[in-house]
Coordinates of C-alpha atoms and ligand atoms in Angstrom, one line a residue:
M983 CA 58.6 47.3 -14.4
S984 CA 60.9 50.2 -12.9
Q985 CA 60.1 52.4 -10.7
Q986 CA 60.9 56.0 -12.6
F987 CA 62.1 59.0 -11.6
D988 CA 63.5 62.4 -13.0
V989 CA 66.8 61.8 -10.6
I990 CA 68.5 59.1 -8.8
V991 CA 70.6 60.2 -6.4
I992 CA 73.0 57.0 -4.5
G993 CA 73.5 58.1 -0.9
A994 CA 72.4 60.3 0.9
G995 CA 75.2 61.2 2.9
P996 CA 75.2 65.9 3.4
G997 CA 76.3 65.8 -1.3
G998 CA 73.2 63.0 -1.8
Y999 CA 70.9 64.6 0.4
I1000 CA 70.8 68.3 0.1
A1001 CA 71.0 67.3 -4.6
A1002 CA 67.9 65.6 -2.9
I1003 CA 65.3 67.7 -1.3
R1004 CA 66.9 70.5 -3.7
A1005 CA 66.2 68.2 -7.2
A1006 CA 62.7 68.2 -5.1
Q1007 CA 62.4 71.9 -4.6
L1008 CA 62.8 73.1 -8.1
G1009 CA 59.6 70.2 -9.0
M1010 CA 62.1 67.4 -10.2
R1011 CA 61.0 64.0 -8.3
V1012 CA 63.4 62.3 -7.0
A1013 CA 64.9 58.9 -5.7
C1014 CA 67.9 58.7 -3.3
V1015 CA 69.5 55.7 -2.1
D1016 CA 71.7 54.9 0.8
E1017 CA 73.1 51.6 2.4
W1018 CA 74.1 52.4 6.2
K1019 CA 72.2 51.3 8.3
N1020 CA 71.8 51.9 13.0
S1021 CA 72.5 48.5 15.0
T1022 CA 68.9 47.0 14.7
G1023 CA 69.7 47.2 10.4
G1024 CA 68.0 50.0 10.0
P1025 CA 67.9 52.3 7.7
A1026 CA 70.0 56.0 9.0
P1027 CA 71.1 59.1 6.1
G1028 CA 73.5 60.9 7.2
G1029 CA 76.1 59.1 5.9
T1030 CA 79.5 59.3 6.8
C1031 CA 79.1 63.1 8.3
T1032 CA 76.3 62.2 10.5
N1033 CA 76.9 58.4 11.5
V1034 CA 80.6 58.1 11.7
G1035 CA 81.6 62.5 11.1
C1036 CA 80.9 65.8 11.8
I1037 CA 78.5 65.4 13.4
P1038 CA 79.2 61.8 16.4
S1039 CA 83.1 63.7 16.9
K1040 CA 81.3 67.3 17.6
A1041 CA 79.1 65.1 19.8
L1042 CA 82.3 63.5 22.1
L1043 CA 84.4 67.0 21.5
Q1044 CA 81.9 68.8 23.6
S1045 CA 81.9 65.6 26.2
S1046 CA 85.2 65.7 27.1
E1047 CA 85.5 69.6 26.7
H1048 CA 82.7 70.0 29.3
F1049 CA 84.9 67.5 31.2
D1050 CA 88.1 69.4 31.2
Q1051 CA 86.2 72.4 32.8
A1052 CA 85.0 70.6 35.3
N1053 CA 88.7 69.0 36.2
H1054 CA 91.1 72.2 35.2
H1055 CA 89.1 75.0 34.7
F1056 CA 85.6 75.6 37.0
A1057 CA 87.8 77.6 39.3
E1058 CA 89.5 79.8 38.6
H1059 CA 85.4 80.5 37.9
G1060 CA 85.2 80.6 41.8
I1061 CA 83.5 77.1 42.1
S1062 CA 84.6 73.5 43.7
V1063 CA 83.5 70.4 42.7
S1064 CA 84.9 67.4 43.6
D1065 CA 85.2 64.2 42.2
V1066 CA 84.3 64.6 38.3
R1067 CA 83.5 61.6 36.5
M1068 CA 83.4 60.4 32.8
D1069 CA 81.1 57.4 32.0
V1070 CA 82.2 56.8 29.2
A1071 CA 79.3 54.8 28.0
K1072 CA 77.0 57.4 28.7
M1073 CA 78.7 59.9 26.9
V1074 CA 78.8 57.4 24.1
A1075 CA 74.7 56.7 24.2
R1076 CA 74.8 60.3 24.2
K1077 CA 76.6 60.7 21.0
D1078 CA 74.6 58.2 19.5
S1079 CA 71.0 59.1 20.4
V1080 CA 72.6 62.9 19.0
V1081 CA 73.0 61.2 15.5
K1082 CA 70.1 59.3 15.5
Q1083 CA 68.1 62.6 16.4
N1084 CA 70.3 64.0 13.0
N1085 CA 69.0 59.6 10.7
D1086 CA 65.0 61.0 11.5
G1087 CA 65.2 64.6 11.1
I1088 CA 66.9 63.6 7.1
L1089 CA 64.5 61.0 7.2
Y1090 CA 61.4 63.7 7.8
L1091 CA 62.6 65.7 5.2
F1092 CA 63.0 62.8 2.9
K1093 CA 59.2 62.6 3.4
K1094 CA 58.4 66.4 3.5
N1095 CA 60.5 66.8 0.3
K1096 CA 58.3 63.9 -1.3
I1097 CA 61.3 62.6 -2.4
S1098 CA 61.2 58.4 -2.7
F1099 CA 63.8 57.2 -0.2
F1100 CA 65.3 53.2 -1.1
H1101 CA 67.4 51.2 2.1
G1102 CA 69.9 49.9 0.4
R1103 CA 73.2 49.6 -2.4
G1104 CA 72.4 51.0 -5.3
A1105 CA 74.2 50.2 -8.8
F1106 CA 74.2 51.1 -12.3
V1107 CA 72.7 48.6 -14.9
K1108 CA 72.4 49.9 -17.2
A1109 CA 72.3 53.0 -19.6
V1110 CA 68.4 52.9 -21.6
D1111 CA 66.8 55.6 -23.5
G1112 CA 66.6 58.9 -22.0
G1113 CA 68.6 57.7 -18.6
Y1114 CA 70.3 55.0 -16.6
E1115 CA 69.1 51.7 -14.5
I1116 CA 69.7 51.5 -10.8
A1117 CA 69.2 48.4 -9.2
V1118 CA 68.3 48.6 -5.1
S1119 CA 69.8 45.5 -3.2
G1120 CA 70.7 44.5 0.2
G1121 CA 66.7 44.7 1.6
K1122 CA 64.1 45.0 -0.8
E1123 CA 65.1 44.5 -4.5
E1124 CA 63.9 47.4 -6.8
A1125 CA 64.7 48.3 -9.9
L1126 CA 64.4 52.0 -11.0
V1127 CA 65.3 54.8 -13.6
G1128 CA 66.4 57.7 -13.9
K1129 CA 66.6 60.4 -16.4
Q1130 CA 69.8 61.7 -14.2
I1131 CA 71.9 60.2 -11.5
V1132 CA 73.4 61.8 -9.7
V1133 CA 76.2 59.9 -7.7
A1134 CA 77.5 60.8 -3.8
T1135 CA 78.6 57.6 -2.4
G1136 CA 81.8 59.4 -0.2
S1137 CA 84.6 58.5 1.3
T1138 CA 86.2 56.0 3.6
A1139 CA 89.5 55.8 5.5
R1140 CA 92.5 55.4 4.5
P1141 CA 93.6 52.0 6.3
L1142 CA 97.7 51.5 6.8
P1143 CA 99.9 48.8 4.8
G1144 CA 100.4 45.6 7.0
A1145 CA 97.8 47.8 9.7
P1146 CA 93.5 46.2 8.6
F1147 CA 90.9 47.9 10.9
D1148 CA 89.7 46.1 13.7
E1149 CA 87.8 48.2 15.3
Q1150 CA 89.0 46.1 18.5
M1151 CA 92.8 47.8 18.6
V1152 CA 93.6 49.2 14.6
L1153 CA 90.8 52.0 14.7
S1154 CA 89.3 53.9 11.7
N1155 CA 86.8 56.6 12.6
D1156 CA 84.1 54.5 13.1
G1157 CA 86.2 52.9 15.6
A1158 CA 87.4 56.1 17.3
L1159 CA 84.3 56.9 17.8
R1160 CA 82.9 53.8 19.5
I1161 CA 85.6 53.3 22.1
G1162 CA 83.7 52.1 25.2
A1163 CA 86.5 52.9 28.2
V1164 CA 89.3 55.4 28.0
P1165 CA 91.8 53.7 26.6
K1166 CA 95.4 54.1 29.4
K1167 CA 97.5 54.2 26.3
L1168 CA 95.8 55.2 22.8
G1169 CA 98.8 55.8 19.9
L1170 CA 97.6 57.9 16.3
I1171 CA 98.9 57.5 13.1
G1172 CA 98.8 60.7 11.3
S1173 CA 98.2 64.5 13.1
G1174 CA 95.6 65.6 10.6
V1175 CA 91.9 66.9 11.1
I1176 CA 90.5 63.3 12.7
G1177 CA 93.7 62.9 15.0
L1178 CA 94.3 65.8 16.6
E1179 CA 90.2 65.6 17.3
M1180 CA 89.9 62.4 18.5
G1181 CA 93.4 62.9 19.9
S1182 CA 91.9 65.6 22.7
V1183 CA 88.8 64.1 22.7
W1184 CA 90.7 61.0 24.5
R1185 CA 93.4 63.3 26.3
R1186 CA 90.5 65.4 28.8
L1187 CA 89.4 62.4 29.5
G1188 CA 92.8 61.0 31.1
A1189 CA 94.2 58.8 28.5
E1190 CA 98.0 59.3 26.9
V1191 CA 98.2 60.7 23.6
T1192 CA 100.7 60.0 21.0
I1193 CA 100.3 61.2 18.0
L1194 CA 103.1 59.9 14.6
E1195 CA 102.7 61.7 11.1
A1196 CA 104.8 61.7 8.9
L1197 CA 105.7 65.5 8.0
P1198 CA 107.8 67.4 9.5
E1199 CA 105.8 71.0 10.3
F1200 CA 102.7 70.8 12.7
L1201 CA 100.0 71.2 9.9
G1202 CA 101.5 72.1 6.8
V1203 CA 97.6 72.8 4.8
V1204 CA 97.1 76.1 7.5
D1205 CA 99.3 79.1 7.6
L1206 CA 102.3 78.3 9.6
Q1207 CA 102.4 81.3 12.4
I1208 CA 98.7 79.8 12.9
A1209 CA 99.5 76.6 12.7
K1210 CA 103.3 77.3 15.0
E1211 CA 100.1 79.1 18.4
A1212 CA 97.9 75.9 18.2
H1213 CA 100.9 73.0 18.4
K1214 CA 102.5 75.0 21.3
A1215 CA 98.7 75.1 22.9
F1216 CA 98.6 71.2 21.8
L1217 CA 102.1 70.1 23.3
K1218 CA 100.9 72.1 26.5
Q1219 CA 97.7 70.6 27.2
G1220 CA 100.0 67.7 26.8
L1221 CA 100.1 65.5 24.0
K1222 CA 103.1 64.7 22.5
I1223 CA 102.8 65.1 18.6
E1224 CA 106.6 63.1 16.9
L1225 CA 106.5 65.1 13.5
G1226 CA 108.9 63.6 10.2
V1227 CA 107.5 60.2 11.7
T1228 CA 108.9 56.9 9.9
V1229 CA 105.9 54.4 11.2
G1230 CA 107.2 50.9 10.6
A1231 CA 106.0 46.9 11.7
I1232 CA 102.6 47.0 13.7
K1233 CA 102.1 44.2 15.7
V1234 CA 98.4 43.4 17.3
G1235 CA 97.9 41.8 19.9
K1236 CA 95.6 40.7 22.9
K1237 CA 95.5 43.4 25.3
G1238 CA 97.9 46.4 23.1
V1239 CA 99.6 47.4 19.7
N1240 CA 103.0 47.0 19.1
V1241 CA 104.2 50.1 16.8
A1242 CA 107.8 50.4 15.4
W1243 CA 108.3 54.6 14.4
T1244 CA 111.4 55.7 13.6
N1245 CA 112.2 59.5 14.8
A1246 CA 113.1 62.3 12.3
K1247 CA 116.4 61.7 13.5
G1248 CA 116.9 58.3 12.3
E1249 CA 116.9 57.1 15.1
A1250 CA 114.6 53.8 15.6
Q1251 CA 111.2 54.0 18.4
T1252 CA 108.6 51.5 19.9
L1253 CA 105.4 52.9 21.0
D1254 CA 103.4 50.5 22.8
V1255 CA 99.1 51.5 23.1
D1256 CA 95.9 50.1 24.0
K1257 CA 93.9 51.4 21.4
L1258 CA 95.5 52.4 17.4
I1259 CA 94.2 54.8 16.0
I1260 CA 95.0 56.1 12.2
S1261 CA 93.9 58.5 10.7
I1262 CA 95.8 58.8 7.3
G1263 CA 93.4 60.1 5.2
R1264 CA 90.4 59.0 3.4
V1265 CA 89.6 57.2 -0.2
P1266 CA 86.5 58.4 -2.3
N1267 CA 83.7 55.3 -2.3
T1268 CA 82.7 53.9 -5.6
V1269 CA 82.2 50.0 -3.6
G1270 CA 79.1 48.4 -5.2
L1271 CA 78.8 50.5 -7.7
N1272 CA 79.2 49.0 -10.6
A1273 CA 80.6 51.3 -12.7
Q1274 CA 82.3 49.8 -15.3
A1275 CA 78.7 48.1 -16.0
V1276 CA 78.0 52.0 -17.9
G1277 CA 82.2 53.2 -18.3
L1278 CA 81.7 55.8 -15.6
K1279 CA 85.6 57.5 -15.6
L1280 CA 87.2 56.6 -12.5
D1281 CA 90.6 59.4 -11.7
A1282 CA 93.7 57.7 -10.3
R1283 CA 93.0 58.1 -6.3
G1284 CA 89.4 56.1 -7.2
A1285 CA 87.4 59.5 -7.6
I1286 CA 84.4 59.6 -10.2
E1287 CA 85.9 61.7 -12.2
V1288 CA 84.1 64.7 -12.6
D1289 CA 84.3 69.0 -14.6
A1290 CA 84.2 71.7 -12.8
Q1291 CA 80.0 71.6 -12.7
C1292 CA 79.8 68.0 -10.9
R1293 CA 79.9 66.3 -14.4
S1294 CA 80.7 63.0 -15.2
N1295 CA 81.7 61.1 -18.2
L1296 CA 78.3 60.4 -18.7
P1297 CA 75.6 62.9 -20.2
G1298 CA 73.2 62.6 -17.0
V1299 CA 75.5 61.6 -15.0
W1300 CA 76.2 63.8 -12.1
A1301 CA 79.0 63.6 -9.3
V1302 CA 79.4 65.7 -5.5
G1303 CA 81.1 65.5 -2.6
D1304 CA 83.7 63.2 -1.4
V1305 CA 83.6 60.9 -4.2
V1306 CA 85.2 63.8 -6.4
R1307 CA 88.2 66.2 -6.4
G1308 CA 88.6 68.9 -3.3
P1309 CA 88.4 68.7 0.2
M1310 CA 86.9 66.5 1.7
L1311 CA 84.6 67.9 4.2
A1312 CA 80.6 68.5 4.3
H1313 CA 79.9 71.8 3.2
K1314 CA 81.6 71.1 -0.1
A1315 CA 78.7 68.9 -0.3
E1316 CA 76.0 70.1 -0.6
E1317 CA 77.8 72.5 -2.1
E1318 CA 78.0 70.6 -4.6
G1319 CA 75.0 69.0 -4.4
V1320 CA 72.5 72.1 -4.2
A1321 CA 74.5 73.6 -7.5
V1322 CA 74.1 70.3 -9.1
A1323 CA 70.5 69.7 -8.7
E1324 CA 69.9 73.5 -10.0
R1325 CA 72.2 72.2 -13.1
M1326 CA 70.2 69.5 -13.6
A1327 CA 67.4 72.2 -13.9
G1328 CA 68.6 74.4 -16.2
Q1329 CA 69.4 77.0 -13.5
H1330 CA 73.1 78.3 -12.9
G1331 CA 74.2 76.9 -10.3
H1332 CA 77.5 77.6 -8.0
V1333 CA 79.7 76.8 -6.5
N1334 CA 83.2 79.6 -4.8
F1335 CA 86.1 76.7 -4.5
N1336 CA 87.9 80.1 -3.1
T1337 CA 85.6 80.3 0.0
I1338 CA 85.3 77.7 1.6
P1339 CA 86.2 77.8 5.0
W1340 CA 87.9 74.6 7.0
V1341 CA 87.5 73.8 11.0
I1342 CA 89.0 71.7 13.3
Y1343 CA 87.1 71.4 16.1
T1344 CA 89.8 71.3 19.0
N1345 CA 90.4 73.6 21.9
P1346 CA 91.3 75.9 20.5
E1347 CA 89.7 76.1 17.2
I1348 CA 91.3 75.9 14.4
A1349 CA 90.1 77.7 11.5
W1350 CA 90.7 79.7 7.9
V1351 CA 88.5 81.2 5.1
G1352 CA 91.4 81.8 1.8
Q1353 CA 94.9 81.6 1.2
T1354 CA 97.4 81.7 3.8
E1355 CA 100.4 83.1 3.8
Q1356 CA 103.1 81.2 2.5
Q1357 CA 100.5 80.3 0.0
L1358 CA 101.1 83.6 -0.7
K1359 CA 104.9 84.8 -0.8
A1360 CA 104.9 81.2 -3.5
A1361 CA 102.5 83.1 -5.9
G1362 CA 104.5 86.2 -5.7
R1363 CA 101.5 88.2 -4.4
A1364 CA 101.5 91.1 -3.2
Y1365 CA 100.0 91.4 0.6
R1366 CA 99.5 92.9 4.1
A1367 CA 98.7 91.4 6.6
G1368 CA 97.7 92.3 10.3
S1369 CA 96.6 89.9 13.2
F1370 CA 95.3 90.9 16.9
P1371 CA 95.7 88.3 20.1
F1372 CA 92.6 87.2 21.7
L1373 CA 94.8 87.8 24.7
A1374 CA 93.6 91.4 24.0
N1375 CA 89.9 91.3 23.4
G1376 CA 87.5 91.9 27.4
R1377 CA 85.3 89.3 25.9
A1378 CA 88.6 86.6 25.4
R1379 CA 89.2 87.3 28.8
A1380 CA 85.6 87.4 30.4
L1381 CA 85.9 83.8 28.7
G1382 CA 88.9 82.2 30.9
D1383 CA 90.4 82.1 26.6
T1384 CA 92.9 84.5 25.6
T1385 CA 94.5 81.3 23.5
G1386 CA 95.3 82.4 20.2
M1387 CA 95.2 85.5 17.5
V1388 CA 93.2 86.2 14.1
K1389 CA 94.5 87.2 11.0
M1390 CA 94.0 88.7 7.9
L1391 CA 96.1 89.3 4.8
A1392 CA 94.7 91.3 2.6
D1393 CA 96.2 92.4 -1.1
A1394 CA 98.3 95.7 -0.2
V1395 CA 97.1 97.3 -3.9
T1396 CA 93.8 97.3 -3.4
D1397 CA 93.6 95.7 0.5
E1398 CA 90.9 92.7 -1.1
I1399 CA 91.3 90.4 2.2
L1400 CA 93.2 87.3 0.0
G1401 CA 92.6 85.2 3.9
V1402 CA 92.0 84.7 7.5
H1403 CA 93.1 81.9 9.7
I1404 CA 91.8 81.9 13.4
V1405 CA 92.8 79.9 16.2
G1406 CA 91.6 80.0 19.7
P1407 CA 87.6 80.5 20.7
M1408 CA 84.9 80.2 19.0
A1409 CA 87.2 80.2 16.0
S1410 CA 84.5 78.1 13.9
E1411 CA 81.9 81.1 14.3
L1412 CA 84.0 83.6 13.9
I1413 CA 84.8 82.8 10.5
A1414 CA 81.3 83.2 8.5
E1415 CA 81.8 86.5 8.7
C1416 CA 85.1 86.4 6.9
V1417 CA 83.5 84.0 4.4
V1418 CA 80.4 86.5 3.7
A1419 CA 83.3 89.1 3.6
M1420 CA 85.7 87.2 0.9
E1421 CA 82.8 86.5 -1.1
F1422 CA 81.9 90.4 -1.4
R1423 CA 84.8 91.0 -1.9
A1424 CA 85.4 93.5 1.1
S1425 CA 88.6 94.9 1.8
S1426 CA 89.9 94.9 5.7
E1427 CA 88.8 98.3 5.8
D1428 CA 85.3 97.2 4.7
I1429 CA 85.5 94.6 8.3
A1430 CA 87.6 97.9 10.1
R1431 CA 85.0 100.4 9.8
I1432 CA 81.7 97.9 10.4
C1433 CA 80.6 98.0 13.7
H1434 CA 81.3 94.8 16.1
A1435 CA 79.0 94.5 18.9
H1436 CA 80.8 95.0 22.5
P1437 CA 82.2 92.7 24.0
S1438 CA 82.6 90.0 21.7
L1439 CA 84.5 87.1 19.7
S1440 CA 84.4 89.0 16.3
E1441 CA 85.7 92.1 17.8
A1442 CA 90.0 90.6 17.1
T1443 CA 88.3 90.3 14.0
K1444 CA 87.7 94.0 13.1
E1445 CA 90.4 94.1 15.1
A1446 CA 92.7 92.1 13.2
A1447 CA 91.0 94.0 10.3
L1448 CA 92.8 97.4 11.6
A1449 CA 95.7 96.3 11.7
V1450 CA 96.5 94.8 8.0
D1451 CA 96.8 99.4 8.8
K1452 CA 98.7 99.1 11.1
R1453 CA 96.0 101.1 13.9
T1454 CA 95.0 98.8 16.6
L1455 CA 93.1 100.3 19.1
N1456 CA 93.0 97.7 21.4
F1457 CA 96.8 96.9 21.1
Ligands
FAD1390 P1 78.7 60.6 3.0 O1 78.9 61.3 4.2 O2 80.9 59.3 3.0 O3 77.6 60.1 2.1 C1 77.9 58.9 1.4 C2 77.0 58.1 1.7 O4 76.7 56.7 0.5 C3 76.8 56.8 2.8 O5 75.4 56.8 4.0 C4 77.2 55.3 1.8 O6 76.8 54.9 3.2 C5 76.4 55.8 0.9 N1 76.7 55.2 -0.3 C6 77.5 54.7 -0.7 N2 77.9 53.9 -1.8 C7 76.7 53.4 -2.3 C8 75.4 52.6 -3.0 N3 76.4 52.0 -4.1 N4 74.7 52.3 -2.7 C9 73.4 52.9 -1.8 N5 74.2 54.3 -0.5 C10 76.2 53.8 -1.2 N6 84.3 67.2 7.0 C11 83.0 68.8 8.0 O7 83.2 70.1 6.9 N7 82.9 69.1 9.0 C12 83.1 68.3 10.6 O8 83.4 68.7 11.0 C13 83.8 67.1 10.0 N8 83.8 66.4 10.8 C14 84.7 64.8 10.2 C15 85.1 63.7 10.7 C16 85.2 62.6 11.2 C17 86.0 61.6 12.1 C18 85.1 62.0 9.9 C19 85.7 60.0 9.6 C20 84.9 63.3 8.7 C21 85.1 64.7 9.1 N9 84.3 65.0 7.7 C22 84.4 66.8 8.2 C23 84.3 65.4 6.7 C24 82.5 65.4 6.1 O9 81.6 63.7 7.0 C25 83.1 64.5 4.8 O10 83.7 65.3 3.6 C26 81.1 64.0 4.5 O11 80.7 63.3 5.1 C27 80.9 63.8 2.1 O12 79.3 63.4 2.3 P2 79.2 62.5 1.0 O13 77.9 63.5 0.9 O14 80.3 63.4 0.2 O15 79.7 61.3 1.1
NAI1391 P1 93.9 64.2 7.4 O1 94.6 64.7 5.7 O2 93.2 66.0 7.7 O3 96.0 64.1 7.6 C1 96.0 63.0 7.6 C2 97.7 63.0 8.3 O4 97.7 61.9 7.9 C3 98.7 64.6 7.5 O5 99.3 65.6 8.8 C4 99.4 63.2 6.5 O6 100.7 63.2 6.4 C5 99.2 61.7 7.2 N1 99.4 61.0 7.2 C6 99.9 60.0 6.1 N2 99.9 59.2 5.9 C7 100.7 58.7 7.6 C8 102.1 57.6 7.4 N3 101.4 56.7 6.4 N4 102.7 58.0 9.1 C9 102.0 59.0 9.4 N5 101.6 59.9 8.9 C10 101.0 59.7 7.7 O7 93.3 62.8 7.5 P2 92.4 62.3 7.9 O8 92.6 62.9 9.7 O9 92.0 61.1 8.1 O10 90.6 63.2 7.6 C11 90.7 62.6 6.6 C12 89.9 64.1 6.2 O11 88.2 64.1 6.2 C13 90.4 65.5 6.5 O12 90.6 66.0 5.4 C14 89.1 66.1 6.3 O13 88.7 66.8 4.9 C15 88.2 64.6 7.0 N6 87.6 65.7 8.1 C16 87.1 67.8 8.2 C17 86.7 67.3 9.8 C18 86.4 69.0 9.9 O14 86.0 69.2 8.1 N7 86.8 69.5 10.6 C19 87.5 66.8 11.1 C20 87.7 65.2 10.3 C21 88.3 65.1 9.5

């Protein structure tokens, strides 16, 4: 006899577990199925984000940043330290314990919200009267029936043809977060978000890091002025970033990896590294879902085809997060999860794709929301721009971290904020104010007239708003 639910969520990443919680809050009987295993084979809900993504990468970024500060920046504060050493095994163990706290936190939330959790793979069996049958396999076999299904099966790393991940020498994000000793030479293919974050971790710990990027421009999706500033800072730190590259044959030996590549001038080059991380984007994951059994439609990229409300082609089947169109970000997945739960309950769920913030957790951090200056130019939109450097911000000077700026773009006529772009200290936190402002369709003058605490980094945001009207007070 199969167990009956109002909703079955397949996948317990940020899209899935949040959808499950919100659906339970709204009074539905909810099951969530997730197959991720921890090192002892037990459940590890939280998906890519918790296990091999957002959380562990930020843990390693923090540890390596402390090490870098102790080595290079404590002295300017009058603190002398000698014999600074990094115990990589301990750093990785700390990261693992942070991950476990998050896994356990989600299991607790499932209990608290009376969500039935099934550890195993969920697959469509067939449509049944008033819903769908889902089989759980890989642990205790179960047959479930749900009136509605939310697919939140996430994404996996895109491999480079001819260089499959072995997670020893050729690493995806998974292996990159488990490197056990600082490699002397580390190569990365792709200078996107993972390339820069992981490259930063191992560069700070002493690896010689080279990133090979196919595109001719650095961080093409980022506002040009911000990308230039960040590029300058990364090169100064010692990251080698080669742009406009064509990667050729990759040979994996016992002791290292040899990469043949051609530079932007068309000259043949080789790169010998101890380990190679491939970070060239991610692909939607529907492996093992048995989507064809019920006729669930995928698009050309292999993502589940959904409309703006996350409805698939099948009645009562929804999909959220990395497995559907849109940015592959944990907070986007969460927002879609909440919106879908509310729609299932007959409410009006809402996700504003224009105000989804992006953050790259390097040092300096890069964060943005809304449109870039190049996008506004391409759209022919009349705008005014204002920027303010952290060099002129008192708190940044006191912190000893004055790289970068806040840049605000506002409509030339209405003054509505169209985009905010930050490179600099705590950009990840500063961007929240700008997201709120854009959600409320604030003008740059609104921000300029709001009292910001002194001394704080957020004063740079206020000053960037003042700069839109060419009236900065401190620059
Ligand atoms: P996922 O988190 O991928 O979860 C999907 C879950 O479904 C997994 O647990 C999987 O095991 C399970 N599953 C799949 N198929 C089945 C099945 N058939 N049955 C049962 N279970 C199944 N985003 C940010 O916003 N901020 C960051 O700082 C950030 N850092 C990142 C760093 C790295 C290194 C990586 C790789 C990604 C990072 N991301 C970050 C992206 C973020 O991790 C993803 O956008 C997010 O995890 C997507 O959530 P999701 O719920 O759609 O899928
Ligand atoms: P990405 O899309 O950010 O960057 C991939 C880079 O690889 C691009 O610059 C692309 O031009 C380059 N590339 C593609 N093919 C190539 C080739 N053959 N040779 C050389 N370069 C090539 O993807 P990434 O870094 O793998 O991350 C995947 C996704 O995970 C991100 O897009 C983001 O959605 C998410 N993520 C988010 C983080 C955050 O929010 N802080 C952190 C890490 C990942």
